[in-house]
PDB file of C-alpha atoms and ligand atoms in Angstrom:
ATOM      1  CA  MET U   1     112.627 102.583 128.618  1.00  0.00           C
ATOM      2  CA  ARG U   2     108.790 103.162 128.401  1.00  0.00           C
ATOM      3  CA  PHE U   3     106.857 100.494 126.146  1.00  0.00           C
ATOM      4  CA  ALA U   4     102.922 101.564 125.861  1.00  0.00           C
ATOM      5  CA  VAL U   5     101.370  99.447 123.701  1.00  0.00           C
ATOM      6  CA  LEU U   6      97.770 100.082 122.616  1.00  0.00           C
ATOM      7  CA  THR U   7      95.963  96.383 121.240  1.00  0.00           C
ATOM      8  CA  LEU U   8      92.389  94.882 121.786  1.00  0.00           C
ATOM      9  CA  PHE U   9      93.745  91.969 123.509  1.00  0.00           C
ATOM     10  CA  PRO U  10      96.267  93.093 126.073  1.00  0.00           C
ATOM     11  CA  ASP U  11      96.846  89.914 128.056  1.00  0.00           C
ATOM     12  CA  THR U  12      98.654  88.558 125.134  1.00  0.00           C
ATOM     13  CA  PHE U  13     101.538  90.404 126.696  1.00  0.00           C
ATOM     14  CA  ARG U  14     101.187  88.817 130.296  1.00  0.00           C
ATOM     15  CA  PHE U  15     103.683  86.546 129.309  1.00  0.00           C
ATOM     16  CA  MET U  16     106.235  88.820 128.982  1.00  0.00           C
ATOM     17  CA  ALA U  17     106.373  91.037 131.686  1.00  0.00           C
ATOM     18  CA  ASP U  18     107.579  86.995 133.124  1.00  0.00           C
ATOM     19  CA  TYR U  19     109.402  86.113 130.982  1.00  0.00           C
ATOM     20  CA  SER U  20     113.276  85.777 132.301  1.00  0.00           C
ATOM     21  CA  VAL U  21     115.348  88.783 131.088  1.00  0.00           C
ATOM     22  CA  LEU U  22     112.140  91.412 130.177  1.00  0.00           C
ATOM     23  CA  GLY U  23     110.912  90.335 133.248  1.00  0.00           C
ATOM     24  CA  ARG U  24     113.171  90.668 134.969  1.00  0.00           C
ATOM     25  CA  ALA U  25     114.546  94.188 133.477  1.00  0.00           C
ATOM     26  CA  ILE U  26     111.171  95.024 134.536  1.00  0.00           C
ATOM     27  CA  ARG U  27     111.303  94.660 137.490  1.00  0.00           C
ATOM     28  CA  ASN U  28     114.446  96.672 137.816  1.00  0.00           C
ATOM     29  CA  GLY U  29     112.336  99.696 136.454  1.00  0.00           C
ATOM     30  CA  LEU U  30     115.081  99.760 133.221  1.00  0.00           C
ATOM     31  CA  ILE U  31     111.844  99.320 131.225  1.00  0.00           C
ATOM     32  CA  SER U  32     108.253  99.855 131.528  1.00  0.00           C
ATOM     33  CA  LEU U  33     105.553  97.595 129.356  1.00  0.00           C
ATOM     34  CA  GLU U  34     102.268  99.257 129.974  1.00  0.00           C
ATOM     35  CA  THR U  35      99.235  98.014 127.401  1.00  0.00           C
ATOM     36  CA  VAL U  36      95.708 100.261 126.847  1.00  0.00           C
ATOM     37  CA  ASP U  37      92.989  98.662 125.788  1.00  0.00           C
ATOM     38  CA  VAL U  38      91.530  99.913 122.851  1.00  0.00           C
ATOM     39  CA  ARG U  39      88.191  98.916 123.404  1.00  0.00           C
ATOM     40  CA  GLU U  40      88.051 101.476 126.678  1.00  0.00           C
ATOM     41  CA  PHE U  41      88.324 104.073 124.016  1.00  0.00           C
ATOM     42  CA  ALA U  42      85.296 103.194 122.010  1.00  0.00           C
ATOM     43  CA  THR U  43      82.143 105.790 122.962  1.00  0.00           C
ATOM     44  CA  ASP U  44      79.578 103.144 122.885  1.00  0.00           C
ATOM     45  CA  ARG U  45      78.695 100.894 125.565  1.00  0.00           C
ATOM     46  CA  HIS U  46      80.154  97.810 123.366  1.00  0.00           C
ATOM     47  CA  GLY U  47      83.863  98.665 123.089  1.00  0.00           C
ATOM     48  CA  THR U  48      83.266  98.988 119.572  1.00  0.00           C
ATOM     49  CA  ALA U  49      87.366  98.958 117.787  1.00  0.00           C
ATOM     50  CA  ASP U  50      85.513  98.202 114.683  1.00  0.00           C
ATOM     51  CA  ASP U  51      83.575  98.864 112.279  1.00  0.00           C
ATOM     52  CA  TYR U  52      83.009  97.980 108.519  1.00  0.00           C
ATOM     53  CA  GLN U  53      84.762  99.619 104.810  1.00  0.00           C
ATOM     54  CA  PHE U  54      83.427 102.784 103.473  1.00  0.00           C
ATOM     55  CA  GLY U  55      83.241 101.641  99.929  1.00  0.00           C
ATOM     56  CA  GLY U  56      82.676  97.534 100.832  1.00  0.00           C
ATOM     57  CA  GLY U  57      84.525  94.828 100.993  1.00  0.00           C
ATOM     58  CA  PRO U  58      85.311  92.059 103.126  1.00  0.00           C
ATOM     59  CA  GLY U  59      87.005  92.710 106.380  1.00  0.00           C
ATOM     60  CA  MET U  60      85.945  95.139 109.431  1.00  0.00           C
ATOM     61  CA  VAL U  61      88.821  98.086 109.318  1.00  0.00           C
ATOM     62  CA  MET U  62      90.492  99.247 112.972  1.00  0.00           C
ATOM     63  CA  LYS U  63      88.207 103.034 113.876  1.00  0.00           C
ATOM     64  CA  PRO U  64      89.545 105.990 114.513  1.00  0.00           C
ATOM     65  CA  ASP U  65      88.823 107.455 116.838  1.00  0.00           C
ATOM     66  CA  PRO U  66      89.172 105.105 119.752  1.00  0.00           C
ATOM     67  CA  VAL U  67      92.261 104.695 118.738  1.00  0.00           C
ATOM     68  CA  PHE U  68      93.025 108.600 119.004  1.00  0.00           C
ATOM     69  CA  ALA U  69      91.842 108.716 122.133  1.00  0.00           C
ATOM     70  CA  ALA U  70      94.275 105.790 123.593  1.00  0.00           C
ATOM     71  CA  VAL U  71      97.295 107.330 121.647  1.00  0.00           C
ATOM     72  CA  ASP U  72      95.562 110.930 123.478  1.00  0.00           C
ATOM     73  CA  ALA U  73      95.890 109.349 126.988  1.00  0.00           C
ATOM     74  CA  VAL U  74      99.467 107.965 126.555  1.00  0.00           C
ATOM     75  CA  ARG U  75     100.587 110.970 125.667  1.00  0.00           C
ATOM     76  CA  ALA U  76      99.570 112.707 128.608  1.00  0.00           C
ATOM     77  CA  ASP U  77     100.863 110.815 131.067  1.00  0.00           C
ATOM     78  CA  ILE U  78     105.204 111.868 128.674  1.00  0.00           C
ATOM     79  CA  PRO U  79     107.115 114.382 129.605  1.00  0.00           C
ATOM     80  CA  ALA U  80     106.671 117.372 126.811  1.00  0.00           C
ATOM     81  CA  ALA U  81     110.443 117.263 125.778  1.00  0.00           C
ATOM     82  CA  GLU U  82     110.225 113.814 125.300  1.00  0.00           C
ATOM     83  CA  ARG U  83     106.610 113.083 122.994  1.00  0.00           C
ATOM     84  CA  THR U  84     108.186 114.429 120.319  1.00  0.00           C
ATOM     85  CA  ALA U  85     110.985 111.480 120.372  1.00  0.00           C
ATOM     86  CA  THR U  86     108.682 109.106 121.541  1.00  0.00           C
ATOM     87  CA  PRO U  87     107.547 107.147 118.184  1.00  0.00           C
ATOM     88  CA  VAL U  88     104.345 105.865 117.503  1.00  0.00           C
ATOM     89  CA  ALA U  89     105.002 102.333 115.243  1.00  0.00           C
ATOM     90  CA  LEU U  90     102.607 100.553 113.436  1.00  0.00           C
ATOM     91  CA  THR U  91     102.324  97.050 113.690  1.00  0.00           C
ATOM     92  CA  SER U  92     101.524  95.738 110.344  1.00  0.00           C
ATOM     93  CA  PRO U  93     102.257  93.305 107.226  1.00  0.00           C
ATOM     94  CA  GLN U  94     102.672  96.592 105.109  1.00  0.00           C
ATOM     95  CA  GLY U  95     105.751  98.311 107.370  1.00  0.00           C
ATOM     96  CA  ALA U  96     109.058  98.626 106.465  1.00  0.00           C
ATOM     97  CA  ILE U  97     110.507  95.259 107.691  1.00  0.00           C
ATOM     98  CA  LEU U  98     112.463  95.963 110.756  1.00  0.00           C
ATOM     99  CA  ASN U  99     115.599  95.409 111.049  1.00  0.00           C
ATOM    100  CA  GLN U 100     118.532  96.607 113.327  1.00  0.00           C
ATOM    101  CA  ASP U 101     119.146 100.143 111.784  1.00  0.00           C
ATOM    102  CA  LEU U 102     115.841 100.698 112.626  1.00  0.00           C
ATOM    103  CA  VAL U 103     115.714  98.439 116.418  1.00  0.00           C
ATOM    104  CA  ASN U 104     118.961 101.006 116.490  1.00  0.00           C
ATOM    105  CA  GLU U 105     116.379 103.748 116.011  1.00  0.00           C
ATOM    106  CA  PHE U 106     113.843 103.171 118.253  1.00  0.00           C
ATOM    107  CA  ALA U 107     116.283 102.448 120.908  1.00  0.00           C
ATOM    108  CA  SER U 108     117.792 106.056 120.909  1.00  0.00           C
ATOM    109  CA  ALA U 109     114.133 107.010 122.048  1.00  0.00           C
ATOM    110  CA  PRO U 110     112.534 107.364 124.938  1.00  0.00           C
ATOM    111  CA  GLY U 111     109.892 105.215 124.764  1.00  0.00           C
ATOM    112  CA  MET U 112     107.428 103.754 122.202  1.00  0.00           C
ATOM    113  CA  ILE U 113     103.925 103.528 121.349  1.00  0.00           C
ATOM    114  CA  LEU U 114     103.202 100.881 119.655  1.00  0.00           C
ATOM    115  CA  VAL U 115      99.540  99.947 118.060  1.00  0.00           C
ATOM    116  CA  CYS U 116      98.609  96.955 117.351  1.00  0.00           C
ATOM    117  CA  GLY U 117      96.720  96.845 114.157  1.00  0.00           C
ATOM    118  CA  HIS U 118      93.876  94.265 113.709  1.00  0.00           C
ATOM    119  CA  TYR U 119      91.599  92.759 110.965  1.00  0.00           C
ATOM    120  CA  ALA U 120      92.019  93.861 107.543  1.00  0.00           C
ATOM    121  CA  GLY U 121      93.200  96.961 108.737  1.00  0.00           C
ATOM    122  CA  VAL U 122      93.250 100.622 110.436  1.00  0.00           C
ATOM    123  CA  ASP U 123      91.728 103.592 109.047  1.00  0.00           C
ATOM    124  CA  GLU U 124      93.737 105.446 107.120  1.00  0.00           C
ATOM    125  CA  ARG U 125      93.736 108.740 109.271  1.00  0.00           C
ATOM    126  CA  ILE U 126      95.139 106.765 112.685  1.00  0.00           C
ATOM    127  CA  ARG U 127      98.569 106.300 109.311  1.00  0.00           C
ATOM    128  CA  GLU U 128      97.724 109.735 108.327  1.00  0.00           C
ATOM    129  CA  GLY U 129      97.482 111.211 111.396  1.00  0.00           C
ATOM    130  CA  LEU U 130      99.565 109.080 114.188  1.00  0.00           C
ATOM    131  CA  ILE U 131     101.984 107.033 112.534  1.00  0.00           C
ATOM    132  CA  THR U 132     105.153 107.549 112.439  1.00  0.00           C
ATOM    133  CA  HIS U 133     106.911 104.641 111.633  1.00  0.00           C
ATOM    134  CA  GLU U 134     105.088 101.339 109.999  1.00  0.00           C
ATOM    135  CA  VAL U 135     106.690  98.600 110.657  1.00  0.00           C
ATOM    136  CA  SER U 136     105.974  94.957 109.347  1.00  0.00           C
ATOM    137  CA  ILE U 137     108.583  91.209 111.261  1.00  0.00           C
ATOM    138  CA  GLY U 138     108.835  89.492 107.389  1.00  0.00           C
ATOM    139  CA  ASP U 139     107.067  89.030 104.585  1.00  0.00           C
ATOM    140  CA  TYR U 140     104.019  86.866 105.576  1.00  0.00           C
ATOM    141  CA  VAL U 141     100.788  88.043 107.430  1.00  0.00           C
ATOM    142  CA  LEU U 142     100.123  86.970 110.540  1.00  0.00           C
ATOM    143  CA  THR U 143      96.085  86.789 112.856  1.00  0.00           C
ATOM    144  CA  GLY U 144      97.369  90.206 114.110  1.00  0.00           C
ATOM    145  CA  GLY U 145     100.019  92.433 115.137  1.00  0.00           C
ATOM    146  CA  GLU U 146     100.850  91.637 118.777  1.00  0.00           C
ATOM    147  CA  LEU U 147     102.798  89.154 118.103  1.00  0.00           C
ATOM    148  CA  ALA U 148     104.916  91.557 116.241  1.00  0.00           C
ATOM    149  CA  ALA U 149     104.780  94.304 118.654  1.00  0.00           C
ATOM    150  CA  MET U 150     106.142  91.932 121.270  1.00  0.00           C
ATOM    151  CA  VAL U 151     109.229  91.178 118.054  1.00  0.00           C
ATOM    152  CA  ILE U 152     109.584  95.405 118.611  1.00  0.00           C
ATOM    153  CA  ILE U 153     110.040  94.894 122.850  1.00  0.00           C
ATOM    154  CA  ASP U 154     111.739  92.501 122.422  1.00  0.00           C
ATOM    155  CA  ALA U 155     114.586  93.451 120.042  1.00  0.00           C
ATOM    156  CA  VAL U 156     114.228  96.576 121.095  1.00  0.00           C
ATOM    157  CA  SER U 157     114.390  95.721 124.996  1.00  0.00           C
ATOM    158  CA  ARG U 158     118.244  94.057 124.638  1.00  0.00           C
ATOM    159  CA  PHE U 159     119.439  97.982 123.842  1.00  0.00           C
ATOM    160  CA  VAL U 160     118.285  99.535 126.972  1.00  0.00           C
ATOM    161  CA  PRO U 161     121.391  99.850 129.258  1.00  0.00           C
ATOM    162  CA  GLU U 162     121.578  96.275 131.474  1.00  0.00           C
ATOM    163  CA  VAL U 163     119.499  94.802 130.411  1.00  0.00           C
ATOM    164  CA  VAL U 164     121.760  92.191 128.632  1.00  0.00           C
ATOM    165  CA  GLY U 165     123.994  90.772 130.872  1.00  0.00           C
ATOM    166  CA  SER U 166     127.077  93.369 129.982  1.00  0.00           C
ATOM    167  CA  ALA U 167     127.392  95.562 127.434  1.00  0.00           C
ATOM    168  CA  GLU U 168     129.759  93.145 125.401  1.00  0.00           C
ATOM    169  CA  ASN U 169     127.112  90.472 124.730  1.00  0.00           C
ATOM    170  CA  VAL U 170     124.571  92.791 122.463  1.00  0.00           C
ATOM    171  CA  GLU U 171     127.848  94.660 121.051  1.00  0.00           C
ATOM    172  CA  HIS U 172     129.114  91.358 119.993  1.00  0.00           C
ATOM    173  CA  ASP U 173     125.691  90.298 118.520  1.00  0.00           C
ATOM    174  CA  SER U 174     125.319  88.588 115.470  1.00  0.00           C
ATOM    175  CA  ILE U 175     124.510  90.916 112.931  1.00  0.00           C
ATOM    176  CA  THR U 176     124.908  94.253 115.229  1.00  0.00           C
ATOM    177  CA  SER U 177     128.872  93.851 114.293  1.00  0.00           C
ATOM    178  CA  GLY U 178     126.827  93.189 110.651  1.00  0.00           C
ATOM    179  CA  LEU U 179     128.898  89.444 110.047  1.00  0.00           C
ATOM    180  CA  LEU U 180     126.993  86.045 111.047  1.00  0.00           C
ATOM    181  CA  GLN U 181     128.606  84.907 114.701  1.00  0.00           C
ATOM    182  CA  HIS U 182     130.948  82.440 114.202  1.00  0.00           C
ATOM    183  CA  PRO U 183     130.099  79.029 115.088  1.00  0.00           C
ATOM    184  CA  LEU U 184     131.005  78.591 119.986  1.00  0.00           C
ATOM    185  CA  TYR U 185     131.299  75.008 121.474  1.00  0.00           C
ATOM    186  CA  THR U 186     131.223  73.914 125.803  1.00  0.00           C
ATOM    187  CA  ARG U 187     132.216  71.113 126.738  1.00  0.00           C
ATOM    188  CA  PRO U 188     132.448  67.721 126.318  1.00  0.00           C
ATOM    189  CA  PRO U 189     135.586  68.471 123.957  1.00  0.00           C
ATOM    190  CA  GLU U 190     134.021  65.636 122.097  1.00  0.00           C
ATOM    191  CA  PHE U 191     130.872  64.274 122.199  1.00  0.00           C
ATOM    192  CA  ARG U 192     129.432  61.370 119.321  1.00  0.00           C
ATOM    193  CA  GLY U 193     132.112  61.724 117.232  1.00  0.00           C
ATOM    194  CA  MET U 194     131.924  65.684 116.463  1.00  0.00           C
ATOM    195  CA  ALA U 195     135.604  67.497 117.914  1.00  0.00           C
ATOM    196  CA  VAL U 196     135.564  70.840 119.542  1.00  0.00           C
ATOM    197  CA  PRO U 197     138.257  72.701 116.873  1.00  0.00           C
ATOM    198  CA  GLU U 198     141.364  72.107 117.890  1.00  0.00           C
ATOM    199  CA  VAL U 199     142.956  75.094 118.005  1.00  0.00           C
ATOM    200  CA  LEU U 200     140.133  76.806 120.595  1.00  0.00           C
ATOM    201  CA  ARG U 201     141.876  74.801 122.841  1.00  0.00           C
ATOM    202  CA  SER U 202     145.130  75.777 121.988  1.00  0.00           C
ATOM    203  CA  GLY U 203     145.174  79.364 124.690  1.00  0.00           C
ATOM    204  CA  ASN U 204     146.549  81.119 121.574  1.00  0.00           C
ATOM    205  CA  HIS U 205     144.079  84.443 121.568  1.00  0.00           C
ATOM    206  CA  ALA U 206     145.175  85.249 118.243  1.00  0.00           C
ATOM    207  CA  ASP U 207     144.795  82.351 116.614  1.00  0.00           C
ATOM    208  CA  ILE U 208     141.504  81.970 118.022  1.00  0.00           C
ATOM    209  CA  GLU U 209     140.397  85.433 116.818  1.00  0.00           C
ATOM    210  CA  ARG U 210     141.827  84.229 113.347  1.00  0.00           C
ATOM    211  CA  TRP U 211     139.556  81.645 112.992  1.00  0.00           C
ATOM    212  CA  ARG U 212     136.595  83.691 114.720  1.00  0.00           C
ATOM    213  CA  ARG U 213     136.561  86.066 112.314  1.00  0.00           C
ATOM    214  CA  ARG U 214     137.506  83.732 109.064  1.00  0.00           C
ATOM    215  CA  GLN U 215     134.154  81.683 110.370  1.00  0.00           C
ATOM    216  CA  SER U 216     132.314  84.527 111.057  1.00  0.00           C
ATOM    217  CA  LEU U 217     133.710  85.606 107.633  1.00  0.00           C
ATOM    218  CA  GLU U 218     132.930  82.276 105.559  1.00  0.00           C
ATOM    219  CA  ARG U 219     129.572  81.334 107.181  1.00  0.00           C
ATOM    220  CA  THR U 220     127.598  85.310 106.530  1.00  0.00           C
ATOM    221  CA  LEU U 221     129.413  84.936 102.548  1.00  0.00           C
ATOM    222  CA  ARG U 222     127.400  80.994 102.468  1.00  0.00           C
ATOM    223  CA  LEU U 223     124.192  82.473 104.628  1.00  0.00           C
ATOM    224  CA  ARG U 224     123.798  86.382 103.385  1.00  0.00           C
ATOM    225  CA  PRO U 225     125.752  87.317 101.216  1.00  0.00           C
ATOM    226  CA  ASP U 226     123.994  90.704 101.452  1.00  0.00           C
ATOM    227  CA  LEU U 227     126.134  91.208 103.891  1.00  0.00           C
ATOM    228  CA  LEU U 228     128.739  91.286 103.394  1.00  0.00           C
ATOM    229  CA  ASP U 229     127.793  95.704 100.845  1.00  0.00           C
ATOM    230  CA  THR U 230     127.624  97.355 104.426  1.00  0.00           C
ATOM    231  CA  ALA U 231     129.331  95.120 107.145  1.00  0.00           C
ATOM    232  CA  PRO U 232     133.081  96.736 108.206  1.00  0.00           C
ATOM    233  CA  LEU U 233     135.565  95.203 106.692  1.00  0.00           C
ATOM    234  CA  THR U 234     138.916  94.965 107.361  1.00  0.00           C
ATOM    235  CA  ASN U 235     141.840  93.918 104.420  1.00  0.00           C
ATOM    236  CA  SER U 236     143.282  91.167 105.062  1.00  0.00           C
ATOM    237  CA  ASP U 237     139.048  90.134 105.911  1.00  0.00           C
ATOM    238  CA  ARG U 238     138.302  90.796 101.954  1.00  0.00           C
ATOM    239  CA  VAL U 239     141.938  88.740 100.905  1.00  0.00           C
ATOM    240  CA  PHE U 240     140.510  86.085 103.052  1.00  0.00           C
ATOM    241  CA  LEU U 241     136.715  86.305 101.335  1.00  0.00           C
ATOM    242  CA  ALA U 242     138.238  86.748  97.652  1.00  0.00           C
ATOM    243  CA  SER U 243     140.033  83.653  98.190  1.00  0.00           C
ATOM    244  CA  LEU U 244     137.062  81.869  98.899  1.00  0.00           C
ATOM    245  CA  GLY U 245     135.214  83.368  95.583  1.00  0.00           C
ATOM    246  CA  TRP U 246     133.523  87.097  97.138  1.00  0.00           C
ATOM    247  CA  SER U 247     134.099  89.129  94.619  1.00  0.00           C
ATOM    248  CA  GLY U 248     133.076  91.994  96.477  1.00  0.00           C
ATOM    249  CA  THR U 249     134.339  95.173  95.622  1.00  0.00           C
ATOM    250  CA  PRO U 250     138.275  96.321  96.820  1.00  0.00           C
ATOM    251  CA  ASP U 251     137.806  98.979  98.755  1.00  0.00           C
TER     252      ASP U 251
HETATM  253  N1  ADE X 301     100.249  91.967 111.359  1.00  0.00           N
HETATM  254  C1  ADE X 301      99.994  91.311 110.618  1.00  0.00           C
HETATM  255  N2  ADE X 301     100.984  90.983 109.656  1.00  0.00           N
HETATM  256  C2  ADE X 301     102.607  91.219 110.938  1.00  0.00           C
HETATM  257  C3  ADE X 301     103.738  91.108 110.149  1.00  0.00           C
HETATM  258  N3  ADE X 301     104.468  90.536 110.032  1.00  0.00           N
HETATM  259  N4  ADE X 301     104.251  92.150 110.953  1.00  0.00           N
HETATM  260  C4  ADE X 301     103.404  92.799 111.756  1.00  0.00           C
HETATM  261  N5  ADE X 301     102.702  93.569 112.455  1.00  0.00           N
HETATM  262  C5  ADE X 301     102.177  92.524 111.147  1.00  0.00           C
END
């Protein structure tokens, strides 16, 4: 999977290439991460990437010409057959909030072009003529889109085969499975008066699975009841949830 990031601050992505899981994936050729300095595509010799707003108002606006030229340069390197299947995502607080469905959609593409928004925003023609997805990582405003792009790259990379240790790891993820994760324990069996639940040490795998499933259901009901609307639930899940006071619709 190939990530190309258009940014005014290419150095901020350097740590991702060194960072353990993604660094290893890059070194192993499973993903590639290319940063493109938008200023290098400016048409003046000062590398101007932003300008005042037409109509007046506070804050500068990212100019369209360097961004279009940078995307054209990146696209020229993408095989023609993959070009239309490669999303061009703008990071901005106005975008659709990133969730696992969107991560899965991006992970099924051959690559991604990410445009990191900055200043007051981007010239609207960038949205009109280039952007296929506008993505926010939450309802708060960051100083720039770089951290959001890193979040997207990290979340999407986990679904590139072999990036995470085994496929099992991502399939059993909290959220990916539709429910929050059950509690996890490791040694020691007793720590500061807190014991590992007996069932986990019983060796009875059917009991362990039932306990874990119920813990996931209970935790999801308590912390993220909205997930239960779309989680794949069995009849016995529904009966258990109803015993906890869940009033969700029966199948
Ligand atoms: N740029 C500034 N704030 C952002 C956010 N919440 N998500 C994505 N990009 C942003």
